[in-house]
Amino acid sequence: MRHLCVGGITVLLMIFGPQAFARPLEASGTIQEAMRNSSGEGSVQTKAGAKNQASESTTEKVEKAWVDLKAKAKTLWGSYFGDSPQSVTGNSGGGSPQAVAAKPMVVQPDNSVAELKKELPDYKTADKGFSRSEVEQAKQSIRNEQGIVTLSPGRKGTTDLPLSQAGVPKYSFYETKSEKQKSGKIKSVKIKKKRVPLLDIGEEETISAQQLADLTFEVKRPVYSEAKALKEPKHYSQSEVKTWLTKKIADLRAFDEKEMRKGLVDGYPVTREAVDKIVLNEKEIAEFAELPVKHLSQEEQDMLTALIVNRSGKNCHLVIGLLDNLSRQKEFIEEASFHLGVCAQKLQLYSQAVDRLTKVIRAEEPTMASEAIAVLVMDLPREYEVRVTRVLEGLKNKSLIPETSWDDVNYVMAKGYYDQKKYQKAEEHAQAVSSKSKRYVNARYLLGISQYAGNKMKKSIATLLELRQWMESKSKGDKNVASLMAINIARIYFNIGDFKMSLAEYKKIGKDHPVWVQGLIEQGWAQVLLDDNSGAIGNMHSLHSPYFKAVYKPESYVVRSIGYLNICQYADAYKSLARMEQEYIPWLQRVDGYVKTHSSPADYYNTVKNYLRSPSGENVDNLPYQVIREMGRSRDFLNFQTSINDKVDEGERYPEIPGRIQREINNVKVKMNRSKNRLAQADANLNKAKSDSSLIKHVNEWKAQKRNERDIIVGYQFLLKMLGKSKSRFVQFSAASNKRLGDEKYALRQGGAKALQARLKEMRKEMSQYIANNELLRYEVFSGAGENIRYQVAGGATATPNRIPASVKPQKILNWEFDGEYWEDEIGNYRSRAKDNCPQKGKVSSMVKKGAQVLNEK
């Protein structure tokens, strides 16, 4: 739409047509130039002509200019849209644009609006609501009645607030304050008001409604006639469209309103000459060509299908076969590997998930790496922690790590660094886990033992004690973590010489925890060093009860012997040494024979495996079952075995997936059959409507249903085809995955076997040392007993003066083993009743402290 303002009259030039927008139009020259040209050079006037022109009024000039302009507009319209398009000059095949010659022609009246009105629906309605006569009668009736009774005069509002232009009270909740900035500029700052006044708008007067109760009016309902259907628009053939595309359309450049106003102010009217000076330029329509349609390749269709089917993330089992096949295609290797890794993680197929997602993370693909990190660290098996830690450590763009995943990332990296014995880095990442994380407790415990491993004893104690206090305050009880904290705190206290605090912590270890037996032995060392020999002897007595017949515990005999030595009960000390030798020397001989005849780590693994398959009290491969049990309790072996068990569970998940796909195929077939039945019913209804005119009103509905059901059936057919392909592809994926799992299980078994071999060699060394140390303890027994005899011969008093003479050699041990009942809840709390028979203290204590610390550190 173009607006031309001439002497206060607005001219609207409207151009309609399918190509009105396709050709930008330009006009060169301004009104001032036109007027200068009309009044300056090129315009020759005679004196008589000037006189006649001066006699014309301004109004006549404007009217004349308007008539000329109107004729010009009609000429242009006819040139471009009339029956004689030959008036448009120019080269259609390109070239410089040409001016359009003005050719007057008759414009036919446009009857399209009138014709369109005939096509519109006709609505005839009755008068709605009250008629005018009824309203006038009601008004007159009210006037004739008595004045309306006012029941309440009302009250004016008391709030003094400024009013808006509409008379409504208004109030600003902010006040403006000027503040000086550091740069010296004054800035206005809005400050919210603390107190807001109450708004009291008063009350309106109340009038009686009884006087209006008798007024009754009839409500008339509108009546509508049936609407006429609109005619369809006229269809044009392709040849007609091409004819319009070849036409050139020119448009007048919009007048500069500012310049136009300036000309009018200066007294220059719009004249015919000014309009004639306007030069019209044409622009050729830009050539265009339809781009060729590029059909999706089969691989692109498969990728799109996989993304659509699994758009909710709950159908990974249906698309994992397709994704595996696409990951072998060069153009989809990264995208398909990413989606396959995410699906594998959700299906707990961790081997494939770690392999695929770590590749995406290393590539640092910005659109996929962040999600890959988040998915991977959320649920990562232990055996992959070192591997993932190294991948994240090498990440150059740390901003790829999602903010919501930092706690999980720090926890995984802390464990990975701890396993690599990089304790300082493990501390840093464990410290970074926030208290809002579900892994906070484990992370703080990991921080404490990392500090302990880094020889930061005081920091470790502070961290673990703080964690215990936090768990108590938050009521987050964890028996496993509590017992692990207790034994580690006790060991730290022991190594810094605070045996009293160490003893208190050892007593906090849960009896149902795997470290309780070892904790009880270490507790015995603390009791010996605190001169609580009766307590140490009693606790070792607990371990020597039938409850612990299957436990490997040679160190407990050492603690018990030293306890007896410290109270000068030499016979009991000798008896404890003899019992240890009687039990463990045969074990050591069998271990020596086993180590010499079994050099392969796999033999050690098979021995433990065969023991687990046999009754728990039977020896296997000539090894005492107590020794095999202790081998299997090795922390390193248990970690390997846990990973092996996870691999076995993971392998068992693969056969389940084809069955799930088949169930989905059957489900789709059922839905497709239902859709086919609905399609058949729609066809039957349409056939019935051909002979039953009363059903014609439903024909369009049934046709739409028929089209919809056909589309649904096509979709189901495509889905069935995709599911069948995915199922067949999954067979190949499963075979490759099982091969990978087999390789990983073999590597884990090798690691576990080596851990068993190392533990058995360590146990062999321990038993050798304990038995060798028995000679030293036996010497202490004989030496102490000899001094005690000499002390008594010299007249010294003892707790048991009536001793057997040294010349009598007993045939049997006179102090019998306890053969009564053991109470399970008292295990670990026994105390010896043996009395202290020493004339002096401290003979063995200095040796005990050093030896206890060495054993404790191990």
XYZ file of N, CA and C in Angstrom, residues 397-529:
399
model
N 38.982 -29.564 27.428
C 37.900 -28.609 27.668
C 37.082 -29.071 28.869
N 37.462 -28.608 30.056
C 36.774 -29.035 31.271
C 35.344 -28.514 31.343
N 35.023 -27.494 30.547
C 33.661 -26.963 30.571
C 32.654 -27.960 29.997
N 33.139 -29.009 29.346
C 32.233 -30.037 28.834
C 31.613 -30.852 29.958
N 32.223 -30.826 31.134
C 31.662 -31.575 32.270
C 30.426 -30.822 32.773
N 29.243 -31.440 32.759
C 28.032 -30.749 33.215
C 28.140 -30.353 34.682
N 27.561 -29.223 35.004
C 27.632 -28.735 36.385
C 26.973 -29.715 37.352
N 25.897 -30.366 36.907
C 25.189 -31.301 37.784
C 25.950 -32.614 37.982
N 27.005 -32.847 37.215
C 27.736 -34.117 37.299
C 29.085 -33.979 38.001
N 29.424 -32.803 38.497
C 30.746 -32.610 39.090
C 30.956 -33.490 40.322
N 29.918 -33.682 41.122
C 30.069 -34.530 42.317
C 30.404 -35.962 41.922
N 29.682 -36.496 40.947
C 29.958 -37.855 40.486
C 31.344 -37.952 39.848
N 31.710 -36.940 39.073
C 33.025 -36.939 38.429
C 34.129 -36.913 39.481
N 34.005 -36.056 40.474
C 35.040 -35.966 41.516
C 35.146 -37.260 42.316
N 34.014 -37.901 42.582
C 34.053 -39.145 43.353
C 34.740 -40.258 42.558
N 34.382 -40.381 41.274
C 35.008 -41.407 40.436
C 36.508 -41.163 40.314
N 36.898 -39.911 40.111
C 38.320 -39.603 39.950
C 39.075 -39.795 41.268
N 38.430 -39.517 42.395
C 39.084 -39.748 43.689
C 39.390 -41.235 43.879
N 38.431 -42.098 43.530
C 38.665 -43.539 43.643
C 39.726 -44.007 42.649
N 39.672 -43.435 41.436
C 40.665 -43.818 40.438
C 42.075 -43.445 40.858
N 42.241 -42.251 41.401
C 43.568 -41.826 41.849
C 44.026 -42.629 43.073
N 43.089 -42.997 43.951
C 43.463 -43.790 45.121
C 43.989 -45.157 44.687
N 43.314 -45.769 43.713
C 43.781 -47.068 43.220
C 45.141 -46.962 42.544
N 45.465 -45.792 42.008
C 46.778 -45.571 41.404
C 47.810 -45.092 42.429
N 47.387 -45.013 43.711
C 48.238 -44.572 44.811
C 48.703 -43.124 44.655
N 47.886 -42.337 43.987
C 48.111 -40.889 43.898
C 47.220 -40.224 44.943
N 47.683 -40.309 46.195
C 46.816 -39.956 47.313
C 46.515 -38.466 47.394
N 47.427 -37.611 46.983
C 47.186 -36.175 47.041
C 46.050 -35.780 46.094
N 46.063 -36.305 44.868
C 44.986 -36.012 43.923
C 43.673 -36.641 44.380
N 43.774 -37.809 44.993
C 42.558 -38.433 45.519
C 41.925 -37.545 46.588
N 42.762 -36.947 47.441
C 42.256 -36.015 48.459
C 41.537 -34.834 47.823
N 42.152 -34.242 46.805
C 41.589 -33.047 46.180
C 40.202 -33.318 45.609
N 40.055 -34.430 44.920
C 38.757 -34.722 44.300
C 37.731 -35.186 45.331
N 38.141 -35.940 46.329
C 37.196 -36.358 47.375
C 36.708 -35.150 48.166
N 37.597 -34.179 48.380
C 37.237 -32.963 49.106
C 36.203 -32.153 48.331
N 36.196 -32.263 47.009
C 35.321 -31.442 46.168
C 33.889 -31.960 46.101
N 33.610 -33.150 46.604
C 32.246 -33.687 46.572
C 31.403 -32.955 47.607
N 30.287 -32.382 47.188
C 29.456 -31.564 48.075
C 28.614 -32.436 48.998
N 28.152 -31.821 50.077
C 27.341 -32.545 51.062
C 25.955 -32.892 50.529
N 25.544 -32.281 49.412
C 24.242 -32.579 48.830
C 24.272 -33.858 47.994
N 25.457 -34.357 47.706
C 25.577 -35.540 46.869
C 25.257 -36.801 47.663
N 24.680 -37.782 46.996
C 24.386 -39.064 47.636
C 25.673 -39.835 47.926
N 26.785 -39.406 47.345
C 28.070 -40.070 47.561
C 28.935 -39.326 48.573
N 28.336 -38.412 49.287
C 29.130 -37.580 50.208
C 29.783 -38.420 51.299
N 29.042 -39.369 51.893
C 29.591 -40.181 52.988
C 30.787 -40.986 52.498
N 30.628 -41.677 51.380
C 31.740 -42.467 50.858
C 32.910 -41.589 50.446
N 32.612 -40.398 49.915
C 33.685 -39.491 49.499
C 34.475 -38.994 50.708
N 33.792 -38.681 51.801
C 34.501 -38.210 53.002
C 35.320 -39.340 53.631
N 34.775 -40.553 53.589
C 35.565 -41.682 54.087
C 36.804 -41.891 53.214
N 36.614 -41.778 51.909
C 37.741 -41.906 50.991
C 38.772 -40.814 51.233
N 38.301 -39.614 51.562
C 39.226 -38.522 51.892
C 40.053 -38.878 53.126
N 39.396 -39.434 54.144
C 40.105 -39.783 55.375
C 41.160 -40.850 55.165
N 40.844 -41.916 54.418
C 41.843 -42.975 54.247
C 42.923 -42.546 53.247
N 42.605 -41.597 52.350
C 43.652 -41.053 51.465
C 44.662 -40.265 52.282
N 44.163 -39.510 53.257
C 45.069 -38.782 54.144
C 45.881 -39.754 55.003
N 45.243 -40.837 55.440
C 45.940 -41.856 56.226
C 47.041 -42.508 55.392
N 46.686 -42.845 54.133
C 47.680 -43.466 53.250
C 48.813 -42.503 52.917
N 48.514 -41.198 52.941
C 49.531 -40.193 52.696
C 50.280 -39.775 53.951
N 50.092 -40.536 55.044
C 50.802 -40.306 56.312
C 50.408 -38.978 56.963
N 49.174 -38.537 56.716
C 48.643 -37.335 57.379
C 47.688 -37.796 58.469
N 48.286 -38.257 59.593
C 47.510 -38.938 60.625
C 46.468 -38.034 61.268
N 46.872 -36.852 61.706
C 45.957 -35.973 62.431
C 44.821 -35.498 61.527
N 45.148 -35.164 60.280
C 44.096 -34.756 59.348
C 43.115 -35.900 59.094
N 43.643 -37.100 59.000
C 42.783 -38.254 58.757
C 41.817 -38.466 59.908
N 42.329 -38.392 61.157
C 41.451 -38.563 62.322
C 40.376 -37.491 62.345
N 40.772 -36.227 62.093
C 39.806 -35.133 62.111
C 38.722 -35.331 61.056
N 39.115 -35.772 59.875
C 38.144 -35.979 58.794
C 37.159 -37.083 59.140
N 37.661 -38.204 59.644
C 36.786 -39.337 59.945
C 35.873 -39.049 61.134
N 36.400 -38.367 62.156
C 35.557 -38.012 63.306
C 34.483 -37.008 62.906
N 34.842 -36.075 62.045
C 33.864 -35.106 61.554
C 32.779 -35.807 60.744
N 33.150 -36.792 59.942
C 32.175 -37.552 59.172
C 31.236 -38.320 60.092
N 31.787 -38.927 61.129
C 30.935 -39.664 62.075
C 29.923 -38.733 62.733
N 30.371 -37.542 63.117
C 29.465 -36.583 63.747
C 28.396 -36.122 62.759
N 28.785 -35.906 61.501
C 27.817 -35.471 60.493
C 26.772 -36.556 60.261
N 27.197 -37.811 60.204
C 26.255 -38.913 59.980
C 25.270 -39.032 61.137
N 25.749 -38.815 62.349
C 24.857 -38.884 63.510
C 23.861 -37.728 63.499
N 24.318 -36.527 63.131
C 23.427 -35.365 63.123
C 22.375 -35.466 62.025
N 22.724 -36.125 60.916
C 21.801 -36.263 59.804
C 21.047 -37.592 59.826
N 21.303 -38.402 60.861
C 20.668 -39.720 60.986
C 20.895 -40.568 59.740
N 22.101 -40.538 59.248
C 22.466 -41.322 58.066
C 23.371 -42.474 58.506
N 22.781 -43.458 59.151
C 23.545 -44.589 59.639
C 23.981 -45.510 58.520
N 25.239 -45.940 58.564
C 25.786 -46.881 57.591
C 26.750 -47.779 58.354
N 26.310 -49.017 58.664
C 27.117 -49.898 59.498
C 28.455 -50.224 58.855
N 28.442 -50.394 57.542
C 29.688 -50.729 56.861
C 30.704 -49.602 57.009
N 30.290 -48.379 56.674
C 31.202 -47.236 56.771
C 31.589 -46.988 58.228
N 30.644 -47.159 59.160
C 30.944 -46.919 60.575
C 32.040 -47.865 61.069
N 31.963 -49.141 60.692
C 32.986 -50.098 61.133
C 34.330 -49.823 60.471
N 34.300 -49.471 59.190
C 35.549 -49.151 58.506
C 36.199 -47.914 59.103
N 35.397 -46.911 59.447
C 35.956 -45.720 60.087
C 36.555 -46.069 61.439
N 35.857 -46.932 62.200
C 36.326 -47.285 63.534
C 37.693 -47.961 63.492
N 37.878 -48.947 62.598
C 39.157 -49.660 62.571
C 40.286 -48.772 62.068
N 39.974 -47.863 61.135
C 41.018 -46.969 60.647
C 41.395 -45.911 61.678
N 40.398 -45.371 62.378
C 40.702 -44.402 63.450
C 41.506 -45.084 64.544
N 41.111 -46.333 64.897
C 41.838 -47.072 65.937
C 43.292 -47.303 65.531
N 43.535 -47.652 64.283
C 44.907 -47.886 63.817
C 45.738 -46.604 63.870
N 45.106 -45.481 63.496
C 45.848 -44.214 63.536
C 46.220 -43.868 64.975
N 45.248 -43.985 65.879
C 45.548 -43.708 67.296
C 46.653 -44.634 67.802
N 46.592 -45.903 67.384
C 47.610 -46.865 67.840
C 48.998 -46.434 67.361
N 49.093 -46.034 66.093
C 50.394 -45.705 65.535
C 50.961 -44.388 66.079
N 50.108 -43.501 66.598
C 50.627 -42.273 67.205
C 50.789 -42.436 68.717
N 50.527 -43.658 69.236
C 50.799 -43.957 70.638
C 49.648 -43.705 71.592
N 48.463 -43.342 71.096
C 47.315 -43.118 71.983
C 46.526 -44.427 72.058
N 47.009 -45.353 72.922
C 46.435 -46.700 72.968
C 45.048 -46.714 73.618
N 44.795 -45.772 74.499
C 43.494 -45.718 75.154
C 42.394 -45.374 74.144
N 42.629 -44.334 73.338
C 41.652 -43.974 72.314
C 41.555 -45.076 71.252
N 42.680 -45.713 70.970
C 42.671 -46.797 70.009
C 41.775 -47.930 70.481
N 41.891 -48.291 71.762
C 41.072 -49.363 72.320
C 39.592 -49.015 72.235
N 39.250 -47.763 72.522
C 37.844 -47.346 72.457
C 37.287 -47.470 71.044
N 38.108 -47.155 70.028
C 37.640 -47.242 68.654
C 37.509 -48.696 68.199
N 38.438 -49.554 68.624
C 38.337 -50.966 68.239
C 37.038 -51.579 68.734
N 36.547 -51.123 69.872
C 35.320 -51.678 70.436
C 34.079 -51.243 69.667
N 34.216 -50.257 68.762
C 33.075 -49.779 67.987
C 32.873 -50.558 66.693
N 33.763 -51.490 66.396
C 33.613 -52.280 65.170
C 32.474 -53.271 65.358
N 31.580 -53.333 64.377
C 30.448 -54.252 64.467
C 30.892 -55.696 64.385
N 30.277 -56.555 65.188
C 30.655 -57.970 65.207
C 30.279 -58.688 63.913
N 29.344 -58.137 63.179
C 28.940 -58.776 61.931
C 29.732 -58.259 60.741
N 30.755 -57.448 60.995
C 31.544 -56.891 59.893
C 32.761 -57.771 59.629
N 33.187 -57.918 58.364
C 34.316 -58.796 58.026
C 35.629 -58.430 58.718
N 35.805 -57.163 59.132
C 37.085 -56.768 59.741
C 37.070 -56.966 61.258
N 35.985 -57.543 61.813
C 35.901 -57.619 63.270
C 36.992 -58.516 63.857
N 37.254 -59.686 63.231
C 38.266 -60.600 63.763
C 39.630 -59.929 63.778
N 40.014 -59.303 62.661
C 41.296 -58.614 62.629
C 41.320 -57.461 63.625
N 40.178 -56.771 63.755
C 40.103 -55.682 64.725
C 40.268 -56.171 66.149
N 39.718 -57.364 66.451
C 39.836 -57.899 67.805
C 41.287 -58.257 68.133
N 42.023 -58.806 67.149
C 43.440 -59.117 67.365
C 44.223 -57.833 67.613
N 43.968 -56.802 66.801
C 44.652 -55.528 66.998
C 44.256 -54.888 68.327
N 43.010 -55.089 68.719
C 42.568 -54.606 70.019
C 43.368 -55.270 71.147
N 43.692 -56.568 70.966
C 44.499 -57.265 71.969
C 45.867 -56.620 72.134
N 46.492 -56.173 71.034
C 47.782 -55.486 71.153
C 47.638 -54.197 71.966
N 46.553 -53.461 71.717
C 46.336 -52.217 72.467
C 46.147 -52.518 73.947
N 45.425 -53.597 74.262
C 45.213 -53.944 75.670
C 46.518 -54.355 76.348
N 47.378 -55.092 75.621
C 48.668 -55.478 76.190
C 49.487 -54.234 76.519
N 49.477 -53.263 75.613
C 50.268 -52.060 75.823
C 49.659 -51.153 76.890
